[in-house]
Amino acid sequence: MKTTILIHCPDQSGIICAVTGFIHAHGGNIIYLDQHVDKQSNVFFMRLESDFSESTSLVEFEKAFNEGLAKTYTMEWSLYSDDVKPKMAIFVSKYNHCLYDLLSRYKSGELNVEIPFIISNHTALREIAEQFEIDFHHIAVTAQTKGQAEQEQLRLLKEHRVDFVVLARYMQIVTNTLIEEYPNKIINIHHSFLPAFAGAKPYHAAFDRGVKIIGATSHYVTEDLDAGPIIEQDVTTVSHTHSIQDFIAKGRDLEKIVLSRAIKLHLKRKTMVYNNKTVIFA
Amino acid sequence: MKTTILIHCPDQSGIICAVTGFIHAHGGNIIYLDQHVDKQSNVFFMRLESDFSESTSLVEFEKAFNEGLAKTYTMEWSLYSDDVKPKMAIFVSKYNHCLYDLLSRYKSGELNVEIPFIISNHTALREIAEQFEIDFHHIAVTAQTKGQAEQEQLRLLKEHRVDFVVLARYMQIVTNTLIEEYPNKIINIHHSFLPAFAGAKPYHAAFDRGVKIIGATSHYVTEDLDAGPIIEQDVTTVSHTHSIQDFIAKGRDLEKIVLSRAIKLHLKRKTMVYNNKTVIFA
Amino acid sequence: MKTTILIHCPDQSGIICAVTGFIHAHGGNIIYLDQHVDKQSNVFFMRLESDFSESTSLVEFEKAFNEGLAKTYTMEWSLYSDDVKPKMAIFVSKYNHCLYDLLSRYKSGELNVEIPFIISNHTALREIAEQFEIDFHHIAVTAQTKGQAEQEQLRLLKEHRVDFVVLARYMQIVTNTLIEEYPNKIINIHHSFLPAFAGAKPYHAAFDRGVKIIGATSHYVTEDLDAGPIIEQDVTTVSHTHSIQDFIAKGRDLEKIVLSRAIKLHLKRKTMVYNNKTVIFA
Amino acid sequence: MKTTILIHCPDQSGIICAVTGFIHAHGGNIIYLDQHVDKQSNVFFMRLESDFSESTSLVEFEKAFNEGLAKTYTMEWSLYSDDVKPKMAIFVSKYNHCLYDLLSRYKSGELNVEIPFIISNHTALREIAEQFEIDFHHIAVTAQTKGQAEQEQLRLLKEHRVDFVVLARYMQIVTNTLIEEYPNKIINIHHSFLPAFAGAKPYHAAFDRGVKIIGATSHYVTEDLDAGPIIEQDVTTVSHTHSIQDFIAKGRDLEKIVLSRAIKLHLKRKTMVYNNKTVIFA
């Protein structure tokens, strides 16, 4: 049984030795270990891929770990079995490039997830959902209905036991109603190299400023708009020969690549969040 | 005689034909032509490299151009002879990497300039100036003496007929006293991908924000701090494994490369400024 | 009527003036002009976007150009009207990522083409063709049937008046039977930064060599395998932590982006081929 | 006392636990641990930064490690104290950009090395050595004197107890005479993205092939020309507008950046070599 363990705790001497010894003693073979210490806050982070013999009970392992190491070192930790396929919901509005890209990857088996449904505040992309045979829920959002819409979204997420949410160019602000239920589990793609050009119309702002490089940023959603922990960024060059339409077209490729990379990192449990920043393991 | 001509004017039909015909008629052979139209402001930009026969008088060509085409099309234009080596002054404070890089390129013949002197508000880099045999002027700058210091700087620039100024990590704000005398002729290097992290300590700000990409930006200096027309930008990746010191070290390489590219573009007359943006010809 | 004109001819003085004057005299307004001189072979290249008044007859313009300028300057040239949508055929084998990407772009209106059909030597991707409602022709290829298969491919291309062919990871060598009918009109994507790792299994070869960067190259197909004129290349970093499977996964993203960029350049008539190299206009 | 330990051995279960426990038991605190398993050859690699208390005898630690863990797990390993500054010799010919860059970094304190001398087969760069106050040895190399010249080089390297050699655009092939004495300790910079364009005049070859990207590669020198383990690579874009001279100018910046990065990785003991490939720790 392949598993991934994520740990963070106050940094102390001897943690690596203690954890690797513990796993070893419980029939686990460590395949990969990566660790990091945030020196400003003195926090230790570790990610371990381990292979346990079939006879090991992961439930008992978790219990023993909780009662032993986790207490000793004041650890926050979680164990994921590679056998369990996470459930990912997709929120979209009208732009289709990220949705096409995600669904193509999904159909190809490139993303190890289930996609129980797509939610949209518009009906424009219903056809794509049907083309890829994914359930599509149209939940309109207006200033008046926003609260109600989020309750309906939340109901669907709970009902399907969704693990994380991807905002694939969902042009609505998500409020604490959802964020508190999915902390560091809502992944957004913003079409600029944040923190430059946060907010609306970043390509127009980039064009007006005359930058020579544009970017895209995928981040976990927090209460502060476009200010959550950054998972992945990439950029491409532009010049005076490019119109705003060219910026947008170039940006589409960036957005879909950056978003899919962020999702893969999340799926492989390679992201840890601390102090509004991410540790992204190799 | 090789020359470069830069033109901008309201866009109209027939300009390219008129200009190329005019140059042709005056004994010039066009080696390279690049043009651009800013569709928002309807401004036409053109850059021409031409080879004139030795018998051509550039003075007479200028006169004829002024009285003819320039009037007809309401052109702003300038003609540069490749025989004239521009004079570049360098302003520095205490960081030496950009200065070392520029002087190494200069000594290797990579930059087709004269460097009459280096000005600094500190004495830390005097030794490097001496090592490369360039005059070094220490002009201290305090809140009280700033105005006087800029007058002294200006006096030196005028005396040596300096064509343009490079701020090679000069940690002082330059005021209108200098900017008005050298419009679009003062090149700065800022250690972030502007407009992100304008102002002081951009690497610290980038580190705190947890970005995955850092950058450097070279721009013409205007009254608004770090907000002038961007000439060149580049970026490099960073991760949670990098400390602020690592950001600074990686950034040094970016800064020196980006600054030198901007200077070369300026020297080849490949930059034109309009509406606080640049046209950068290929 | 918007048109694009491509010209190449021996370099001589006065061409730009002559061509722009000619277009002007025939009711054309030049929107964009780009030119290049290959100094080794002394060949002049030019690309012009022009807007002609509705009353202009492009047929007569072509006739006049042929009898006038084209003769005087020994030009090879062609004129394309933006009103005519080119027809693009896609050849695939079993890999689906480039096909998904192209069809998604096509459906979104990002590619200004018609796609009359997809040809494959396998049936694996028939379902995707159906999903996007494009005709799919299965033409099996074996050592014995190769000649016959190419005749069948050619028949379909001719019947549908296909303008150019995209090999979207088509794992077969295309012979002169097709190449001679579509010179510089068959676009391939090769999964390495050519000329490194030409031929089969480039990701395996890159892995074995221990490179730190992998790439993808889109080029026009010529008789020499993977040696045709390069249209577009891009790269991404890899490390010892990446397996061959990781190389392949990272490469998929490169391949689809690079191929789509090359197709867009081809569609916008921004590519010219000479001496097995390309001029790619901005 | 800060130390870096590098280990490689056949992969087995429990190594990380054993090593971290051992260091812990000998008064060491692990600051950073990175590991990798080459799955093809089943070899385990580990790099540990540890801080030992002043009372620890590193000599005794080494002895205990050799007799214990190293035997049990058949390890090849080495321990480096951060207090010891490595000695780096530089070999050059006539190109000065890498030399200027390295000496500027050295003078700025960016490279934690001693540079006892520069060796060249020409006298062209003597002046730069003098400018930076480094000893310069001119050792001419001809077909006849090559063996004798290498003996003289070797004598100087031995006499000064040089730890590693940097070929900073040294245009001579280095033979086994030197390589065997400095295995994986001679760092070269080659001006192409290897394996493309190995051998002489890579920029000319890249120009002729019409590539859209050029690169530079730093690698350890082995008997096979330009085929040693790659430490670092980077690339930059080129186009039809660039002449061979432009390729060379753009390449200079790549070369100096890539070479300096490789040297820093080597200095920080972040490189391990196996099967002609490198493990480069983060």
PDB file of C-alpha atoms in Angstrom, chain D residues 32-265:
ATOM      1  CA  TYR D  32      18.824  19.821   5.820  1.00  0.00           C
ATOM      2  CA  LEU D  33      18.390  16.413   4.270  1.00  0.00           C
ATOM      3  CA  ASP D  34      17.822  15.563   0.643  1.00  0.00           C
ATOM      4  CA  GLN D  35      17.723  12.112  -0.844  1.00  0.00           C
ATOM      5  CA  HIS D  36      17.125  10.381  -4.145  1.00  0.00           C
ATOM      6  CA  VAL D  37      16.870   6.841  -5.433  1.00  0.00           C
ATOM      7  CA  ASP D  38      17.924   6.041  -8.979  1.00  0.00           C
ATOM      8  CA  LYS D  39      15.385   3.355  -9.734  1.00  0.00           C
ATOM      9  CA  GLN D  40      17.140   2.047 -12.825  1.00  0.00           C
ATOM     10  CA  SER D  41      20.340   1.216 -10.976  1.00  0.00           C
ATOM     11  CA  ASN D  42      18.825   0.931  -7.485  1.00  0.00           C
ATOM     12  CA  VAL D  43      21.288   3.387  -6.006  1.00  0.00           C
ATOM     13  CA  PHE D  44      20.483   5.572  -3.008  1.00  0.00           C
ATOM     14  CA  PHE D  45      21.863   9.119  -2.784  1.00  0.00           C
ATOM     15  CA  MET D  46      21.754  11.407   0.225  1.00  0.00           C
ATOM     16  CA  ARG D  47      23.023  14.868   1.135  1.00  0.00           C
ATOM     17  CA  LEU D  48      22.918  16.087   4.716  1.00  0.00           C
ATOM     18  CA  GLU D  49      23.791  19.442   6.172  1.00  0.00           C
ATOM     19  CA  SER D  50      24.495  19.006   9.870  1.00  0.00           C
ATOM     20  CA  ASP D  51      25.656  21.202  12.685  1.00  0.00           C
ATOM     21  CA  PHE D  52      27.980  19.491  15.159  1.00  0.00           C
ATOM     22  CA  SER D  53      28.776  20.809  18.587  1.00  0.00           C
ATOM     23  CA  GLU D  54      32.265  22.227  18.945  1.00  0.00           C
ATOM     24  CA  SER D  55      33.305  19.316  21.149  1.00  0.00           C
ATOM     25  CA  THR D  56      32.706  16.765  18.387  1.00  0.00           C
ATOM     26  CA  SER D  57      35.841  15.454  16.691  1.00  0.00           C
ATOM     27  CA  LEU D  58      35.089  15.155  13.010  1.00  0.00           C
ATOM     28  CA  VAL D  59      38.051  12.805  12.647  1.00  0.00           C
ATOM     29  CA  GLU D  60      36.535  10.438  15.178  1.00  0.00           C
ATOM     30  CA  PHE D  61      33.110  10.816  13.586  1.00  0.00           C
ATOM     31  CA  GLU D  62      34.564   9.823  10.240  1.00  0.00           C
ATOM     32  CA  LYS D  63      36.301   6.823  11.754  1.00  0.00           C
ATOM     33  CA  ALA D  64      33.145   5.639  13.509  1.00  0.00           C
ATOM     34  CA  PHE D  65      31.060   6.164  10.380  1.00  0.00           C
ATOM     35  CA  ASN D  66      33.536   4.212   8.262  1.00  0.00           C
ATOM     36  CA  GLU D  67      33.637   1.303  10.634  1.00  0.00           C
ATOM     37  CA  GLY D  68      29.894   1.290  11.219  1.00  0.00           C
ATOM     38  CA  LEU D  69      27.355   2.515   8.713  1.00  0.00           C
ATOM     39  CA  ALA D  70      29.645   2.702   5.727  1.00  0.00           C
ATOM     40  CA  LYS D  71      30.446  -0.996   6.062  1.00  0.00           C
ATOM     41  CA  THR D  72      26.885  -2.102   6.840  1.00  0.00           C
ATOM     42  CA  TYR D  73      25.408  -0.345   3.824  1.00  0.00           C
ATOM     43  CA  THR D  74      28.464  -0.494   1.481  1.00  0.00           C
ATOM     44  CA  MET D  75      28.490   3.272   1.265  1.00  0.00           C
ATOM     45  CA  GLU D  76      30.682   5.616  -0.683  1.00  0.00           C
ATOM     46  CA  TRP D  77      30.601   8.804   1.305  1.00  0.00           C
ATOM     47  CA  SER D  78      32.408  12.015   2.054  1.00  0.00           C
ATOM     48  CA  LEU D  79      32.270  14.699   4.706  1.00  0.00           C
ATOM     49  CA  TYR D  80      33.067  18.353   4.070  1.00  0.00           C
ATOM     50  CA  SER D  81      33.551  21.014   6.683  1.00  0.00           C
ATOM     51  CA  ASP D  82      32.189  24.420   5.709  1.00  0.00           C
ATOM     52  CA  ASP D  83      35.240  25.976   7.374  1.00  0.00           C
ATOM     53  CA  VAL D  84      37.557  24.790   4.602  1.00  0.00           C
ATOM     54  CA  LYS D  85      37.594  27.042   1.545  1.00  0.00           C
ATOM     55  CA  PRO D  86      38.093  25.005  -1.668  1.00  0.00           C
ATOM     56  CA  LYS D  87      40.816  25.994  -4.117  1.00  0.00           C
ATOM     57  CA  MET D  88      39.679  26.599  -7.671  1.00  0.00           C
ATOM     58  CA  ALA D  89      42.013  26.986 -10.652  1.00  0.00           C
ATOM     59  CA  ILE D  90      40.758  28.684 -13.818  1.00  0.00           C
ATOM     60  CA  PHE D  91      41.871  27.745 -17.339  1.00  0.00           C
ATOM     61  CA  VAL D  92      41.215  30.232 -20.143  1.00  0.00           C
ATOM     62  CA  SER D  93      42.249  30.919 -23.711  1.00  0.00           C
ATOM     63  CA  LYS D  94      41.278  34.238 -25.328  1.00  0.00           C
ATOM     64  CA  TYR D  95      37.596  34.821 -24.532  1.00  0.00           C
ATOM     65  CA  ASN D  96      37.269  37.092 -21.532  1.00  0.00           C
ATOM     66  CA  HIS D  97      33.564  37.210 -20.587  1.00  0.00           C
ATOM     67  CA  CYS D  98      33.531  34.144 -18.321  1.00  0.00           C
ATOM     68  CA  LEU D  99      36.789  35.187 -16.691  1.00  0.00           C
ATOM     69  CA  TYR D 100      35.550  38.722 -16.009  1.00  0.00           C
ATOM     70  CA  ASP D 101      32.355  37.285 -14.571  1.00  0.00           C
ATOM     71  CA  LEU D 102      34.087  34.766 -12.309  1.00  0.00           C
ATOM     72  CA  LEU D 103      36.649  37.234 -11.002  1.00  0.00           C
ATOM     73  CA  SER D 104      33.968  39.867 -10.356  1.00  0.00           C
ATOM     74  CA  ARG D 105      31.983  37.344  -8.354  1.00  0.00           C
ATOM     75  CA  TYR D 106      35.116  36.269  -6.522  1.00  0.00           C
ATOM     76  CA  LYS D 107      36.053  39.846  -5.590  1.00  0.00           C
ATOM     77  CA  SER D 108      32.495  40.498  -4.398  1.00  0.00           C
ATOM     78  CA  GLY D 109      32.690  37.514  -2.066  1.00  0.00           C
ATOM     79  CA  GLU D 110      29.977  35.705  -4.007  1.00  0.00           C
ATOM     80  CA  LEU D 111      32.124  32.590  -4.506  1.00  0.00           C
ATOM     81  CA  ASN D 112      33.447  30.975  -1.356  1.00  0.00           C
ATOM     82  CA  VAL D 113      36.764  29.850  -2.900  1.00  0.00           C
ATOM     83  CA  GLU D 114      40.401  30.611  -3.155  1.00  0.00           C
ATOM     84  CA  ILE D 115      41.716  31.154  -6.680  1.00  0.00           C
ATOM     85  CA  PRO D 116      45.450  30.390  -6.509  1.00  0.00           C
ATOM     86  CA  PHE D 117      46.045  31.003 -10.219  1.00  0.00           C
ATOM     87  CA  ILE D 118      44.799  31.259 -13.785  1.00  0.00           C
ATOM     88  CA  ILE D 119      46.374  29.146 -16.527  1.00  0.00           C
ATOM     89  CA  SER D 120      46.163  30.089 -20.193  1.00  0.00           C
ATOM     90  CA  ASN D 121      47.617  28.884 -23.471  1.00  0.00           C
ATOM     91  CA  HIS D 122      47.615  32.536 -24.569  1.00  0.00           C
ATOM     92  CA  THR D 123      48.694  35.803 -23.008  1.00  0.00           C
ATOM     93  CA  ALA D 124      45.614  37.759 -24.059  1.00  0.00           C
ATOM     94  CA  LEU D 125      43.959  37.693 -20.651  1.00  0.00           C
ATOM     95  CA  ARG D 126      47.046  38.300 -18.514  1.00  0.00           C
ATOM     96  CA  GLU D 127      45.978  41.890 -18.076  1.00  0.00           C
ATOM     97  CA  ILE D 128      42.650  40.884 -16.541  1.00  0.00           C
ATOM     98  CA  ALA D 129      44.408  38.546 -14.113  1.00  0.00           C
ATOM     99  CA  GLU D 130      46.624  41.443 -13.082  1.00  0.00           C
ATOM    100  CA  GLN D 131      43.658  43.786 -12.807  1.00  0.00           C
ATOM    101  CA  PHE D 132      42.130  41.359 -10.285  1.00  0.00           C
ATOM    102  CA  GLU D 133      45.517  40.484  -8.711  1.00  0.00           C
ATOM    103  CA  ILE D 134      45.468  36.755  -9.454  1.00  0.00           C
ATOM    104  CA  ASP D 135      48.587  34.870 -10.519  1.00  0.00           C
ATOM    105  CA  PHE D 136      48.659  34.120 -14.224  1.00  0.00           C
ATOM    106  CA  HIS D 137      50.619  31.269 -15.815  1.00  0.00           C
ATOM    107  CA  HIS D 138      51.089  31.193 -19.551  1.00  0.00           C
ATOM    108  CA  ILE D 139      51.538  27.584 -20.674  1.00  0.00           C
ATOM    109  CA  ALA D 140      51.602  27.390 -24.467  1.00  0.00           C
ATOM    110  CA  VAL D 141      50.015  24.324 -26.016  1.00  0.00           C
ATOM    111  CA  THR D 142      50.887  22.938 -29.430  1.00  0.00           C
ATOM    112  CA  ALA D 143      50.365  19.477 -30.870  1.00  0.00           C
ATOM    113  CA  GLN D 144      54.012  18.765 -29.995  1.00  0.00           C
ATOM    114  CA  THR D 145      54.031  20.240 -26.504  1.00  0.00           C
ATOM    115  CA  LYS D 146      50.613  19.150 -25.314  1.00  0.00           C
ATOM    116  CA  GLY D 147      51.820  16.326 -23.076  1.00  0.00           C
ATOM    117  CA  GLN D 148      54.517  18.496 -21.556  1.00  0.00           C
ATOM    118  CA  ALA D 149      52.057  21.352 -21.070  1.00  0.00           C
ATOM    119  CA  GLU D 150      49.629  19.112 -19.198  1.00  0.00           C
ATOM    120  CA  GLN D 151      52.453  17.910 -16.947  1.00  0.00           C
ATOM    121  CA  GLU D 152      53.231  21.528 -16.160  1.00  0.00           C
ATOM    122  CA  GLN D 153      49.551  22.240 -15.487  1.00  0.00           C
ATOM    123  CA  LEU D 154      49.377  19.191 -13.235  1.00  0.00           C
ATOM    124  CA  ARG D 155      52.463  20.263 -11.336  1.00  0.00           C
ATOM    125  CA  LEU D 156      50.909  23.658 -10.589  1.00  0.00           C
ATOM    126  CA  LEU D 157      47.588  22.081  -9.560  1.00  0.00           C
ATOM    127  CA  LYS D 158      49.350  19.694  -7.191  1.00  0.00           C
ATOM    128  CA  GLU D 159      51.712  22.286  -5.808  1.00  0.00           C
ATOM    129  CA  HIS D 160      48.804  24.541  -4.872  1.00  0.00           C
ATOM    130  CA  ARG D 161      46.601  21.647  -3.721  1.00  0.00           C
ATOM    131  CA  VAL D 162      43.879  22.754  -6.095  1.00  0.00           C
ATOM    132  CA  ASP D 163      40.524  21.080  -5.401  1.00  0.00           C
ATOM    133  CA  PHE D 164      38.822  21.630  -8.727  1.00  0.00           C
ATOM    134  CA  VAL D 165      39.364  23.208 -12.108  1.00  0.00           C
ATOM    135  CA  VAL D 166      37.121  25.493 -14.140  1.00  0.00           C
ATOM    136  CA  LEU D 167      37.533  25.633 -17.894  1.00  0.00           C
ATOM    137  CA  ALA D 168      36.219  29.132 -18.553  1.00  0.00           C
ATOM    138  CA  ARG D 169      36.112  28.859 -22.367  1.00  0.00           C
ATOM    139  CA  TYR D 170      39.477  27.074 -22.475  1.00  0.00           C
ATOM    140  CA  MET D 171      39.655  26.144 -26.150  1.00  0.00           C
ATOM    141  CA  GLN D 172      41.797  23.046 -25.683  1.00  0.00           C
ATOM    142  CA  ILE D 173      40.825  19.421 -25.223  1.00  0.00           C
ATOM    143  CA  VAL D 174      41.860  18.191 -21.793  1.00  0.00           C
ATOM    144  CA  THR D 175      43.216  14.646 -21.733  1.00  0.00           C
ATOM    145  CA  ASN D 176      43.152  11.809 -19.249  1.00  0.00           C
ATOM    146  CA  THR D 177      46.382  13.078 -17.744  1.00  0.00           C
ATOM    147  CA  LEU D 178      44.325  15.696 -15.973  1.00  0.00           C
ATOM    148  CA  ILE D 179      40.917  14.016 -15.912  1.00  0.00           C
ATOM    149  CA  GLU D 180      42.126  10.980 -13.983  1.00  0.00           C
ATOM    150  CA  GLU D 181      43.615  13.206 -11.319  1.00  0.00           C
ATOM    151  CA  TYR D 182      40.480  15.338 -11.133  1.00  0.00           C
ATOM    152  CA  PRO D 183      37.528  12.997 -11.706  1.00  0.00           C
ATOM    153  CA  ASN D 184      34.253  14.992 -11.704  1.00  0.00           C
ATOM    154  CA  LYS D 185      36.338  17.939 -10.605  1.00  0.00           C
ATOM    155  CA  ILE D 186      36.888  19.669 -13.918  1.00  0.00           C
ATOM    156  CA  ILE D 187      33.944  21.882 -14.857  1.00  0.00           C
ATOM    157  CA  ASN D 188      33.544  22.981 -18.464  1.00  0.00           C
ATOM    158  CA  ILE D 189      31.149  25.415 -20.122  1.00  0.00           C
ATOM    159  CA  HIS D 190      30.040  24.418 -23.609  1.00  0.00           C
ATOM    160  CA  HIS D 191      28.252  26.976 -25.736  1.00  0.00           C
ATOM    161  CA  SER D 192      25.273  24.881 -26.856  1.00  0.00           C
ATOM    162  CA  PHE D 193      22.390  23.002 -25.265  1.00  0.00           C
ATOM    163  CA  LEU D 194      24.113  19.627 -25.336  1.00  0.00           C
ATOM    164  CA  PRO D 195      23.821  17.078 -26.839  1.00  0.00           C
ATOM    165  CA  ALA D 196      22.960  19.393 -29.736  1.00  0.00           C
ATOM    166  CA  PHE D 197      26.008  20.950 -31.370  1.00  0.00           C
ATOM    167  CA  ALA D 198      28.815  19.217 -29.485  1.00  0.00           C
ATOM    168  CA  GLY D 199      32.300  20.019 -30.703  1.00  0.00           C
ATOM    169  CA  ALA D 200      33.603  23.147 -32.400  1.00  0.00           C
ATOM    170  CA  LYS D 201      31.674  26.237 -33.525  1.00  0.00           C
ATOM    171  CA  PRO D 202      28.263  25.418 -32.037  1.00  0.00           C
ATOM    172  CA  TYR D 203      26.849  28.882 -32.673  1.00  0.00           C
ATOM    173  CA  HIS D 204      27.645  28.568 -36.355  1.00  0.00           C
ATOM    174  CA  ALA D 205      26.006  25.147 -36.430  1.00  0.00           C
ATOM    175  CA  ALA D 206      22.937  26.470 -34.593  1.00  0.00           C
ATOM    176  CA  PHE D 207      22.695  29.369 -37.030  1.00  0.00           C
ATOM    177  CA  ASP D 208      22.921  27.057 -40.020  1.00  0.00           C
ATOM    178  CA  ARG D 209      20.254  24.748 -38.620  1.00  0.00           C
ATOM    179  CA  GLY D 210      17.902  27.647 -38.064  1.00  0.00           C
ATOM    180  CA  VAL D 211      17.049  26.837 -34.456  1.00  0.00           C
ATOM    181  CA  LYS D 212      14.808  29.204 -32.500  1.00  0.00           C
ATOM    182  CA  ILE D 213      16.551  28.551 -29.175  1.00  0.00           C
ATOM    183  CA  ILE D 214      20.239  28.475 -28.289  1.00  0.00           C
ATOM    184  CA  GLY D 215      21.763  27.256 -25.051  1.00  0.00           C
ATOM    185  CA  ALA D 216      24.779  26.694 -22.879  1.00  0.00           C
ATOM    186  CA  THR D 217      25.730  23.634 -20.858  1.00  0.00           C
ATOM    187  CA  SER D 218      28.075  23.223 -17.935  1.00  0.00           C
ATOM    188  CA  HIS D 219      29.320  19.688 -17.340  1.00  0.00           C
ATOM    189  CA  TYR D 220      32.055  17.674 -15.709  1.00  0.00           C
ATOM    190  CA  VAL D 221      34.795  16.824 -18.152  1.00  0.00           C
ATOM    191  CA  THR D 222      35.205  13.186 -19.136  1.00  0.00           C
ATOM    192  CA  GLU D 223      37.236  11.489 -21.815  1.00  0.00           C
ATOM    193  CA  ASP D 224      34.421  11.839 -24.353  1.00  0.00           C
ATOM    194  CA  LEU D 225      34.333  15.365 -25.698  1.00  0.00           C
ATOM    195  CA  ASP D 226      31.300  17.378 -24.488  1.00  0.00           C
ATOM    196  CA  ALA D 227      29.684  14.170 -23.236  1.00  0.00           C
ATOM    197  CA  GLY D 228      30.298  14.372 -19.489  1.00  0.00           C
ATOM    198  CA  PRO D 229      27.645  14.588 -16.762  1.00  0.00           C
ATOM    199  CA  ILE D 230      25.565  17.748 -17.199  1.00  0.00           C
ATOM    200  CA  ILE D 231      25.414  20.053 -14.167  1.00  0.00           C
ATOM    201  CA  GLU D 232      23.409  22.976 -15.508  1.00  0.00           C
ATOM    202  CA  GLN D 233      21.848  24.203 -18.755  1.00  0.00           C
ATOM    203  CA  ASP D 234      19.986  27.266 -19.834  1.00  0.00           C
ATOM    204  CA  VAL D 235      18.649  28.645 -23.098  1.00  0.00           C
ATOM    205  CA  THR D 236      17.562  31.857 -24.774  1.00  0.00           C
ATOM    206  CA  THR D 237      15.455  32.556 -27.829  1.00  0.00           C
ATOM    207  CA  VAL D 238      16.846  33.610 -31.204  1.00  0.00           C
ATOM    208  CA  SER D 239      15.206  34.444 -34.502  1.00  0.00           C
ATOM    209  CA  HIS D 240      15.974  35.007 -38.179  1.00  0.00           C
ATOM    210  CA  THR D 241      16.825  38.602 -37.297  1.00  0.00           C
ATOM    211  CA  HIS D 242      19.918  37.465 -35.402  1.00  0.00           C
ATOM    212  CA  SER D 243      23.261  37.060 -37.134  1.00  0.00           C
ATOM    213  CA  ILE D 244      25.918  34.616 -35.983  1.00  0.00           C
ATOM    214  CA  GLN D 245      27.498  37.561 -34.158  1.00  0.00           C
ATOM    215  CA  ASP D 246      24.203  38.087 -32.334  1.00  0.00           C
ATOM    216  CA  PHE D 247      24.105  34.397 -31.397  1.00  0.00           C
ATOM    217  CA  ILE D 248      27.610  34.714 -29.976  1.00  0.00           C
ATOM    218  CA  ALA D 249      26.732  37.879 -28.043  1.00  0.00           C
ATOM    219  CA  LYS D 250      23.550  36.375 -26.589  1.00  0.00           C
ATOM    220  CA  GLY D 251      25.455  33.189 -25.845  1.00  0.00           C
ATOM    221  CA  ARG D 252      28.107  35.016 -23.826  1.00  0.00           C
ATOM    222  CA  ASP D 253      25.503  35.973 -21.241  1.00  0.00           C
ATOM    223  CA  LEU D 254      24.195  32.426 -21.099  1.00  0.00           C
ATOM    224  CA  GLU D 255      27.672  30.977 -20.744  1.00  0.00           C
ATOM    225  CA  LYS D 256      28.706  33.101 -17.837  1.00  0.00           C
ATOM    226  CA  ILE D 257      25.447  32.606 -15.947  1.00  0.00           C
ATOM    227  CA  VAL D 258      25.353  28.839 -16.502  1.00  0.00           C
ATOM    228  CA  LEU D 259      29.026  28.369 -15.602  1.00  0.00           C
ATOM    229  CA  SER D 260      28.707  30.355 -12.393  1.00  0.00           C
ATOM    230  CA  ARG D 261      25.608  28.417 -11.359  1.00  0.00           C
ATOM    231  CA  ALA D 262      27.410  25.126 -11.936  1.00  0.00           C
ATOM    232  CA  ILE D 263      30.383  26.287  -9.871  1.00  0.00           C
ATOM    233  CA  LYS D 264      28.102  27.317  -7.018  1.00  0.00           C
ATOM    234  CA  LEU D 265      26.347  23.932  -7.066  1.00  0.00           C
TER     235      LEU D 265
END
